[in-house]
Short mmCIF file of C-alpha atoms in Angstrom, two decimals:
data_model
loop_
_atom_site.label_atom_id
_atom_site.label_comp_id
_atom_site.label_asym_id
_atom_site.label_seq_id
_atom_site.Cartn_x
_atom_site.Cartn_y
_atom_site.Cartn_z
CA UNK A 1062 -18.39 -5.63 86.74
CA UNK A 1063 -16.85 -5.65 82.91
CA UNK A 1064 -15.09 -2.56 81.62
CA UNK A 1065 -15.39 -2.08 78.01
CA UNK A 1066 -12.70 -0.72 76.05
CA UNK A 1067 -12.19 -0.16 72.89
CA UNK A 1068 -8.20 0.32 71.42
CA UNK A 1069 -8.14 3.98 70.13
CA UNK A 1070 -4.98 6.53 70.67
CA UNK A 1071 -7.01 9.11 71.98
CA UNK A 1072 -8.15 9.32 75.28
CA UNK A 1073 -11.93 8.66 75.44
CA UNK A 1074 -13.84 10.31 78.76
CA UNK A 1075 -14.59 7.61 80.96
CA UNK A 1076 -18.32 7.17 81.73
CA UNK A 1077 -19.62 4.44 84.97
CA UNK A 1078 -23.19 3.09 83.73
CA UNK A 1079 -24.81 2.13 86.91
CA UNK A 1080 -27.58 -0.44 86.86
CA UNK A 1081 -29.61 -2.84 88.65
CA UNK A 1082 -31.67 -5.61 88.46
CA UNK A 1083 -32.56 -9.30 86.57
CA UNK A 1084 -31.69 -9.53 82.62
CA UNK A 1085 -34.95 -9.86 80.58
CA UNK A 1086 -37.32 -8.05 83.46
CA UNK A 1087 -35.65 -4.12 83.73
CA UNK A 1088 -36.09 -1.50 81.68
CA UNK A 1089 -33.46 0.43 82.57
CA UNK A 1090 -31.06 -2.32 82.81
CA UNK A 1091 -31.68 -3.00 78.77
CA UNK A 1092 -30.83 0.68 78.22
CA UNK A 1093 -27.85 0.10 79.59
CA UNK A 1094 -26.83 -2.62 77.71
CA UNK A 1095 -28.03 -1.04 74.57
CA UNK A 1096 -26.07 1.99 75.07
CA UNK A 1097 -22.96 -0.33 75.42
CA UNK A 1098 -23.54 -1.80 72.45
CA UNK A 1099 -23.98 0.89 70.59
CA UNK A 1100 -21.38 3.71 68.86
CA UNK A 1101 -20.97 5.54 72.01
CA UNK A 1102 -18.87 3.35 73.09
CA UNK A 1103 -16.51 4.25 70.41
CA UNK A 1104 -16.70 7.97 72.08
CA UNK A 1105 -16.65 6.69 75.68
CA UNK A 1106 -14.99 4.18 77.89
CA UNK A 1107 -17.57 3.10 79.89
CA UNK A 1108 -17.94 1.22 82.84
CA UNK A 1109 -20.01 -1.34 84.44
CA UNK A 1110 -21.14 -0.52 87.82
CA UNK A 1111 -24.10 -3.49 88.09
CA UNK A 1112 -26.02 -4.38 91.13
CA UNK A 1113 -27.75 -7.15 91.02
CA UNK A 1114 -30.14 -7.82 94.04
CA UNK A 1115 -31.98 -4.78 95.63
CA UNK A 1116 -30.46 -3.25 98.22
CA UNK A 1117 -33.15 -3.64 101.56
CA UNK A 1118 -30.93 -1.74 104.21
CA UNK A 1119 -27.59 0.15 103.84
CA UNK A 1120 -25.42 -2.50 101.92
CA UNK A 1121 -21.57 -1.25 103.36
CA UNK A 1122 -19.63 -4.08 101.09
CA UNK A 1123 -21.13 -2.90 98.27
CA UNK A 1124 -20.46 0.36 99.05
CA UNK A 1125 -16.67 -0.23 99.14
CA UNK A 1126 -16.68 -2.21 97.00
CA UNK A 1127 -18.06 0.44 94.15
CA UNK A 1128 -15.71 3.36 96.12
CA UNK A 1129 -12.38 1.14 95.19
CA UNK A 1130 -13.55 0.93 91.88
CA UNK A 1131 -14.56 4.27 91.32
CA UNK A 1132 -11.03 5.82 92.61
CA UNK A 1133 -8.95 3.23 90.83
CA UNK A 1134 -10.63 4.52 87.26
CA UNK A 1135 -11.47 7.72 88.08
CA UNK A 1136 -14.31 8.56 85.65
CA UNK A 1137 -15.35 11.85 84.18
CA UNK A 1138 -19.13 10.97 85.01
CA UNK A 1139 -21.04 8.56 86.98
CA UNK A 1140 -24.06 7.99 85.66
CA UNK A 1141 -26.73 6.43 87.82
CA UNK A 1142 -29.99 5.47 86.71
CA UNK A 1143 -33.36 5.53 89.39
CA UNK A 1144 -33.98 6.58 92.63
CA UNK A 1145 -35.02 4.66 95.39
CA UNK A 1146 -32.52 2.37 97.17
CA UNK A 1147 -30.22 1.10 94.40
CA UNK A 1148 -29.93 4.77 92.63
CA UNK A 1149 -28.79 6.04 96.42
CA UNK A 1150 -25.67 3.60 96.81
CA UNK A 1151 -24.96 4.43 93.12
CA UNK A 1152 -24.54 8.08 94.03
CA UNK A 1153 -23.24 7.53 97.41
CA UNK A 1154 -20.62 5.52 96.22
CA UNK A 1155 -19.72 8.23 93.73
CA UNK A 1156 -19.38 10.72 96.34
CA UNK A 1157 -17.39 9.09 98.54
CA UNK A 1158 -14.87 8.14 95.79
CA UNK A 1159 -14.82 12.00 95.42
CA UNK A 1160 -16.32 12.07 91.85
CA UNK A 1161 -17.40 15.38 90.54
CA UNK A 1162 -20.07 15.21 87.83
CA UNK A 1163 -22.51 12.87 88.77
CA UNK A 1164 -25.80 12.18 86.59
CA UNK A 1165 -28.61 10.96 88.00
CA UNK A 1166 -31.95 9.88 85.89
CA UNK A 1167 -35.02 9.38 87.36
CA UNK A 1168 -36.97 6.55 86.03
CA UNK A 1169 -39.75 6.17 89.17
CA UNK A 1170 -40.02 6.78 92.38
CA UNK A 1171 -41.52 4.74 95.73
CA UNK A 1172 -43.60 7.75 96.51
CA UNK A 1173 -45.75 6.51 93.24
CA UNK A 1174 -46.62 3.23 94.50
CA UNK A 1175 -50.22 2.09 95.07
CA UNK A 1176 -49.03 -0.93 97.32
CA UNK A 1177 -45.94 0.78 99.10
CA UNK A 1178 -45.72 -2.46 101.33
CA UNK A 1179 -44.11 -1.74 104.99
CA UNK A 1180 -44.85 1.65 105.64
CA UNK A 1181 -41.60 3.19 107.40
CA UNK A 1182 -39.53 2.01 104.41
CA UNK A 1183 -41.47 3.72 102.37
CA UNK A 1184 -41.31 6.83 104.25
CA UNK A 1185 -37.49 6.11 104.46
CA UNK A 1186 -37.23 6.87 100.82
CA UNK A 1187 -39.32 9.40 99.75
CA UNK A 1188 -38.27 11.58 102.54
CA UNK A 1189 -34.47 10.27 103.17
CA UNK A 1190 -32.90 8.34 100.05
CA UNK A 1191 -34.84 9.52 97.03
CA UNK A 1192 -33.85 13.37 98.24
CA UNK A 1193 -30.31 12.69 99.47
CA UNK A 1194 -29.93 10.65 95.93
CA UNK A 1195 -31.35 13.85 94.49
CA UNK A 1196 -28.72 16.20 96.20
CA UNK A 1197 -26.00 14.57 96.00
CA UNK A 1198 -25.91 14.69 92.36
CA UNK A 1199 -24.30 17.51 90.26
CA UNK A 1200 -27.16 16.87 87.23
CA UNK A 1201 -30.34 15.43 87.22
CA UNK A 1202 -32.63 14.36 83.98
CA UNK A 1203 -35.68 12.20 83.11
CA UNK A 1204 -37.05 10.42 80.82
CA UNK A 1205 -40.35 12.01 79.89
CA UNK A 1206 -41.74 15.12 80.01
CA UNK A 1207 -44.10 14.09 82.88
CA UNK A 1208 -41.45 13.30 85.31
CA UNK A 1209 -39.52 16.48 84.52
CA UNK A 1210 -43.36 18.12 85.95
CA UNK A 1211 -43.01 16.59 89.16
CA UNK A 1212 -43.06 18.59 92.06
CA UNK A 1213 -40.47 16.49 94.18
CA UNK A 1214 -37.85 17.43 91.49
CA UNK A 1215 -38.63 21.63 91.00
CA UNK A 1216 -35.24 21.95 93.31
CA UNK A 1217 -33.29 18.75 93.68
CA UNK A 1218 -30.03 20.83 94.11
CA UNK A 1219 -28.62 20.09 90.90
CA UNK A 1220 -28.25 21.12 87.36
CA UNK A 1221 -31.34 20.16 85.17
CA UNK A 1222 -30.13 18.86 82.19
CA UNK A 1223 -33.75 18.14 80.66
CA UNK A 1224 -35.00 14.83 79.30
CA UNK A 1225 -33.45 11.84 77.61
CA UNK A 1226 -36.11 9.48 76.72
CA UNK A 1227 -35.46 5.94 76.12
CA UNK A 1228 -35.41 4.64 72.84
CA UNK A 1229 -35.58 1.36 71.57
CA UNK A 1230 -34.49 -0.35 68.10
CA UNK A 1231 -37.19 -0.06 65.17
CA UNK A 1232 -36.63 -3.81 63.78
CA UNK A 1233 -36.75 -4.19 60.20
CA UNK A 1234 -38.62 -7.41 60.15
CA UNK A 1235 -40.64 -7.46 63.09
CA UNK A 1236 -42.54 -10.40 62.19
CA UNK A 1237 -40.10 -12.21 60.49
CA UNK A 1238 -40.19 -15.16 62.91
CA UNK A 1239 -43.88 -14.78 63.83
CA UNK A 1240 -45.21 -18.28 62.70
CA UNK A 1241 -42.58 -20.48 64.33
CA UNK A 1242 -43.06 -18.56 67.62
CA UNK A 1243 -46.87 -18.62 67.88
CA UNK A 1244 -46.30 -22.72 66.86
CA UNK A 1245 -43.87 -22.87 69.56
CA UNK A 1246 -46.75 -21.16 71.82
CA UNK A 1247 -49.78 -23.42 70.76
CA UNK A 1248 -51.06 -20.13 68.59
CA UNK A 1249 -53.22 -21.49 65.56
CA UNK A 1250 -53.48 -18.96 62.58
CA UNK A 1251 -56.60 -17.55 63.58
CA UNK A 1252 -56.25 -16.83 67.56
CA UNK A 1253 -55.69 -13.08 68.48
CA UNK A 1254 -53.28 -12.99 71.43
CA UNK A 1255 -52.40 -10.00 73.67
CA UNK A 1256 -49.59 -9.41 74.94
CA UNK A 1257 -48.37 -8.00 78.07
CA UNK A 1258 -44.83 -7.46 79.03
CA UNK A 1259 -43.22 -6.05 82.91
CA UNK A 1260 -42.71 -7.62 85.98
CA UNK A 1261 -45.66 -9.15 88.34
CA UNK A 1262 -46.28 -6.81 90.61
CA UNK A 1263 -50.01 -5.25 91.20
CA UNK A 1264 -48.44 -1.83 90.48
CA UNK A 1265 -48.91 -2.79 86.76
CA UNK A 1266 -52.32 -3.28 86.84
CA UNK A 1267 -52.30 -6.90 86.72
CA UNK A 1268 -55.79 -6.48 89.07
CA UNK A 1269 -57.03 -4.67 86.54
CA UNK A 1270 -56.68 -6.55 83.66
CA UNK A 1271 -58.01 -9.99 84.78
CA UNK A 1272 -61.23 -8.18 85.82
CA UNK A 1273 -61.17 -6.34 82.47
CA UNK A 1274 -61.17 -9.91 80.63
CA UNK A 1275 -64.06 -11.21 82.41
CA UNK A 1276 -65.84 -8.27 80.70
CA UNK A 1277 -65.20 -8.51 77.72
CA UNK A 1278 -67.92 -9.43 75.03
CA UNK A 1279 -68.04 -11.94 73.15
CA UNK A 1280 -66.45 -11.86 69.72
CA UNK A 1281 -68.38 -10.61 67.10
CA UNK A 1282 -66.41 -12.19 64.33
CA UNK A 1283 -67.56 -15.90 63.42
CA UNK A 1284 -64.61 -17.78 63.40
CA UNK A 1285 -65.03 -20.95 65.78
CA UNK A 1286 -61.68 -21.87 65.34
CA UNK A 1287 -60.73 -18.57 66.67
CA UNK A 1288 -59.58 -17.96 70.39
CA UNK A 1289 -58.73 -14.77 72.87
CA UNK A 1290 -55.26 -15.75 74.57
CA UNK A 1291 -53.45 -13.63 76.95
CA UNK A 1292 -49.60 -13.87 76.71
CA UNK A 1293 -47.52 -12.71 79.99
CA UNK A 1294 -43.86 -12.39 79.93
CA UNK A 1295 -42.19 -11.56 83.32
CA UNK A 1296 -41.77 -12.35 86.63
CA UNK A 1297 -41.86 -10.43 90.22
CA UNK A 1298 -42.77 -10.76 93.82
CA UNK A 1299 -46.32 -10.91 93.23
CA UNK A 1300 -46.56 -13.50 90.89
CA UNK A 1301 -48.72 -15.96 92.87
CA UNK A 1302 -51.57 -13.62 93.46
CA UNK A 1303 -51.48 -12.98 89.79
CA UNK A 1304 -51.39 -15.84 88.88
CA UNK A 1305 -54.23 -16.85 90.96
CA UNK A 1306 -55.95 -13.54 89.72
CA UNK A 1307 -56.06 -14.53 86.07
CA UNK A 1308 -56.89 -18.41 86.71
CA UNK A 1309 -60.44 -16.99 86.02
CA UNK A 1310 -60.61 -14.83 82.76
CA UNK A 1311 -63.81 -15.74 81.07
CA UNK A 1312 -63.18 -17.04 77.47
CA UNK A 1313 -59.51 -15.78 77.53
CA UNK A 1314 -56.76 -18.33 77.49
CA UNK A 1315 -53.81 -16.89 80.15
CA UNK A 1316 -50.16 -18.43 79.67
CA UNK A 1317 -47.63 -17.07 81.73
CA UNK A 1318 -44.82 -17.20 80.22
CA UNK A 1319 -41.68 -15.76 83.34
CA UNK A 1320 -38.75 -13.68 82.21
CA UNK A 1321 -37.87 -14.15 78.68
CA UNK A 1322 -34.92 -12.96 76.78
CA UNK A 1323 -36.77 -13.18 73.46
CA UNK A 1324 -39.45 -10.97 73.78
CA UNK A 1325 -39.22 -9.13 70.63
CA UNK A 1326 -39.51 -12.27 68.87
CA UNK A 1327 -42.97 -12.93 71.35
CA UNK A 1328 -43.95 -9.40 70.72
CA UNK A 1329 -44.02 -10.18 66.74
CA UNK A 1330 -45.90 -13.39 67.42
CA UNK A 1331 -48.75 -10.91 68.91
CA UNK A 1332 -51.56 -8.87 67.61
CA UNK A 1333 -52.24 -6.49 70.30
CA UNK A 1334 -50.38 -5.16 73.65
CA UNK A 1335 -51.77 -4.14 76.94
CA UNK A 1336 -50.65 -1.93 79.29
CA UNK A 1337 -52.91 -1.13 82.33
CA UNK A 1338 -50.23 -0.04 84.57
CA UNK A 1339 -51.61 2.07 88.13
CA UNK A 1340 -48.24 4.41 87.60
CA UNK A 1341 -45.81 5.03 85.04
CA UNK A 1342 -42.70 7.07 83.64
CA UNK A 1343 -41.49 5.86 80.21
CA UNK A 1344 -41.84 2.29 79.65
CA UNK A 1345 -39.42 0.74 76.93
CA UNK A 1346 -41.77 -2.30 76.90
CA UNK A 1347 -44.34 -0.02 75.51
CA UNK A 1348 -41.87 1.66 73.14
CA UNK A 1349 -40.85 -1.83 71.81
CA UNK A 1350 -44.67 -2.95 71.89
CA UNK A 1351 -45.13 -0.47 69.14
CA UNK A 1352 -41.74 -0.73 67.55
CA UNK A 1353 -43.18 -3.88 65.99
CA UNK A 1354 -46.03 -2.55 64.46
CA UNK A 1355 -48.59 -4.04 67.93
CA UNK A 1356 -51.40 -1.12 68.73
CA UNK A 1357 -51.47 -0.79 72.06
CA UNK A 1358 -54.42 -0.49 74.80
CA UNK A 1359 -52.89 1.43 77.52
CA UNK A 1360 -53.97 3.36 81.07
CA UNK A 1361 -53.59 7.48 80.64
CA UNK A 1362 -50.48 8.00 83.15
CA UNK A 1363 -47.36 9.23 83.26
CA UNK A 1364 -45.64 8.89 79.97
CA UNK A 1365 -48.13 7.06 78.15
CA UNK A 1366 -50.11 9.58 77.58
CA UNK A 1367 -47.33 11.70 75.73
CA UNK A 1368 -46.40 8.61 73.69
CA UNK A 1369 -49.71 8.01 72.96
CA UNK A 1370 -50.74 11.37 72.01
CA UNK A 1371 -49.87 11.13 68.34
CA UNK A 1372 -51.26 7.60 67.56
CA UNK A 1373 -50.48 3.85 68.36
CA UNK A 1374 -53.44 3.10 70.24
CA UNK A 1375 -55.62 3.67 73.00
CA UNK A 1376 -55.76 5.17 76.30
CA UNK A 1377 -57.89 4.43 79.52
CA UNK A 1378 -58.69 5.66 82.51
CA UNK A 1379 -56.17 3.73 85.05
CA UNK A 1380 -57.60 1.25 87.60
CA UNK A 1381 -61.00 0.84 85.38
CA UNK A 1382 -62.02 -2.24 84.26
CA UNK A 1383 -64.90 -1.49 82.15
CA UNK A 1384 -63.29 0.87 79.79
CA UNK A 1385 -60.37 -1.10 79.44
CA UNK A 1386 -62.57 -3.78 78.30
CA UNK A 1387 -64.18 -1.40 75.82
CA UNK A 1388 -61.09 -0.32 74.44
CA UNK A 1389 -59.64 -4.27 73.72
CA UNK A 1390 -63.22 -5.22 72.16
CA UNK A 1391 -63.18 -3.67 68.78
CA UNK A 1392 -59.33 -4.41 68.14
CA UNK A 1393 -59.59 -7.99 69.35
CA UNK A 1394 -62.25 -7.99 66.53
CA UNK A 1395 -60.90 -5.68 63.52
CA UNK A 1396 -57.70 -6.76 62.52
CA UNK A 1397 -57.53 -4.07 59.96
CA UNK A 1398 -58.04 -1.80 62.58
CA UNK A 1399 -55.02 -3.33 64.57
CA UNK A 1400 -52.76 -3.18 61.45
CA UNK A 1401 -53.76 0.87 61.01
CA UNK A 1402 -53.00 1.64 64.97
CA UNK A 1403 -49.92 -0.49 64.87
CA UNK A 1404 -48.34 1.07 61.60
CA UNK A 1405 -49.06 4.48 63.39
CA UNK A 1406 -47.40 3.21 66.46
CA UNK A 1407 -44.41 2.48 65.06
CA UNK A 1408 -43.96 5.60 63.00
CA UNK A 1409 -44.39 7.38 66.24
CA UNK A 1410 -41.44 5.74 67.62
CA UNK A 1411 -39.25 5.97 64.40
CA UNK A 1412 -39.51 10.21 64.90
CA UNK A 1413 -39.44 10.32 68.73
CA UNK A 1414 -38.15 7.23 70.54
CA UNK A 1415 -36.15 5.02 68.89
CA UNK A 1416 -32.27 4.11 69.44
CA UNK A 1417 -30.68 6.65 67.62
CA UNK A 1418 -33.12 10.08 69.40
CA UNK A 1419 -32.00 8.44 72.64
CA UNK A 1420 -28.15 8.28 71.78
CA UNK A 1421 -28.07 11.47 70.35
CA UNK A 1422 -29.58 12.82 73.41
CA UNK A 1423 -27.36 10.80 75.96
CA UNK A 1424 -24.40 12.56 73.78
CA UNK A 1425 -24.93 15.22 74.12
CA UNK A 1426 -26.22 15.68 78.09
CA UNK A 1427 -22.82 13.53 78.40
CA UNK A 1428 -20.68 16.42 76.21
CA UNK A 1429 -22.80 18.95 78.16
CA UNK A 1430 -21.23 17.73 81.81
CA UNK A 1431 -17.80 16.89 80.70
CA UNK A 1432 -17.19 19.98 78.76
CA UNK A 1433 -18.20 21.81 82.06
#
């Protein structure tokens, strides 16, 4: 846990920033760090509340732990990000340290999941932990539009505050390292790679995509030199079986490359990003994807779609192979037609999702509960 403070006469409210997770493979997790980074934390004092293994069972130590810390600061918000397991001793914590305005943002949920895994834990959470998490917070928002739909959260208990998407920094050179990264990768100057970036778990479609490769056609452009390589940054608890699953990818070259803490310098080393997640809310791996200028091949869920909807790429059915082989075809081939869907991309994330929309939005949902 690190408090950062920052030496100012005033009194600045006090705001916990509860995360969890692995550095380099959680979205959420790098919002957090970018929001304590960033000027906010000239307005705030915030606090690190990190949890860094998931919580299988009821975890009491932690627990108390996180309850002396909360009464010995006293904060004017908790903030908690998720649901599921870790987002329930995050608010738990907060209530039994007798905190009052507790925000709770809801980034997924295990009810979503196409391979739920043991069945009674999954029923555990979407009828005990998710709810209870959802109750016993004073304010609830989301990060897209689509989640703010949902039907599990039409009456959570608490105040709506309305959605703060995650937004990601629009670099101003994103290729500005590209040839010494694709060198360090074993990229020659004419090989198109793909990239795809979130943890290994078959939730993200990794199923998919391998048999989506095998489809693909060949190349109409006549380079020989030229080659299809698929670049895969992260790690999870399926990684073996996909692994295993994209050992056999027709003509395309697979490296997998774990958790990486310099993906936006990989992201600039590639030409085109895939996304053929089963389930999704707002994915700051997309958002960064297209931050750098990479048009992106996508499934239509969740917040994809709404991202999407203005330009920066192309949307699929989800769990279809076929047409998300017919959507990587032509831009593996036209690289003016990647450089025209990327450039839109990233304009689309300038106006709606970059750093500064999320800040200001996190500002003022933040001056919204404390002023109350």
């Amino acid at each position: 846990m690190q408090r950062h403070t920052v030496r100012d006469s005033r009194r600045r409210p006090v705001v916990v920033q509860h995360s969890a997770g692995t550095p380099g493979a959680n979205g959420p997790l790098t919002a957090v760090q970018r929001v304590l980074d960033s000027p906010l934390a000239e307005r705030y004092e915030f606090v690190r509340m990190h949890q860094h293994a998931g919580n299988g069972s009821l975890n009491v130590p932690l627990l108390r732990q996180w309850v002396r810390l909360l009464r010995r600061i006293r904060p004017d918000l908790v903030h908690v990000r998720g649901l599921q397991n870790e987002g329930f001793h995050g608010v738990l914590a907060a209530r039994l340290a007798g905190c009052r305005r507790i925000l709770v943002t809801v980034h997924g949920t295990v009810r979503d999941l196409r391979q739920p895994g043991r069945p009674w834990r999954r029923r555990l959470l979407v009828h005990g932990a998710e709810p209870a998490t959802l109750r016993m917070a004073s304010h609830v928002g989301t990060v897209c539009d689509y989640a703010a739909r949902r039907d599990f959260l039409r009456d959570p208990g608490a105040t709506f505050v309305g959605v703060i998407p995650n937004g990601v920094p629009l670099p101003a050179h994103p290729r500005a390292h590209r040839e010494r990264v694709r060198a360090a990768l074993g990229l020659r100057p004419d090989d198109v790679a793909m990239i795809a970036v979130s943890r290994l778990t078959w939730e993200k479609g990794y199923g998919v995509l391998a048999d989506a490769l095998r489809r693909l056609p060949p190349s109409t452009v006549r380079r020989s030199a030229a080659r299809r390589v698929l670049l895969v940054a992260g790690d999870g608890p399926d990684r073996e079986g996909i692994t295993a699953a994209l050992a056999d990818t027709g003509d395309v070259e697979v490296r997998l490359l774990g958790n990486r803490l310099d993906v936006p310098d990989l992201l600039g080393a590639a030409d085109l990003f895939v996304f053929p997640t089963l389930h999704e809310n707002l994915s700051n791996a997309l958002l960064e994807a297209m931050a750098h200028g990479l048009p992106v091949v996508a499934s239509a869920v969740g917040g994809n779609v709404e991202v999407l909807r203005s330009g920066g790429g192309r949307l699929v059915p989800a769990g279809d192979p076929d047409a998300l082989a017919g959507a990587l075809s032509p831009l593996l081939d036209d690289s003016a037609e990647r450089l025209h869907v990327g450039e839109l991309g990233r304009k689309v994330v300038a106006e709606g999702y970059s750093l500064d929309v999320m800040l200001g939005s996190l500002d003022r949902v933040y001056q919204r509960i404390i002023g109350e």
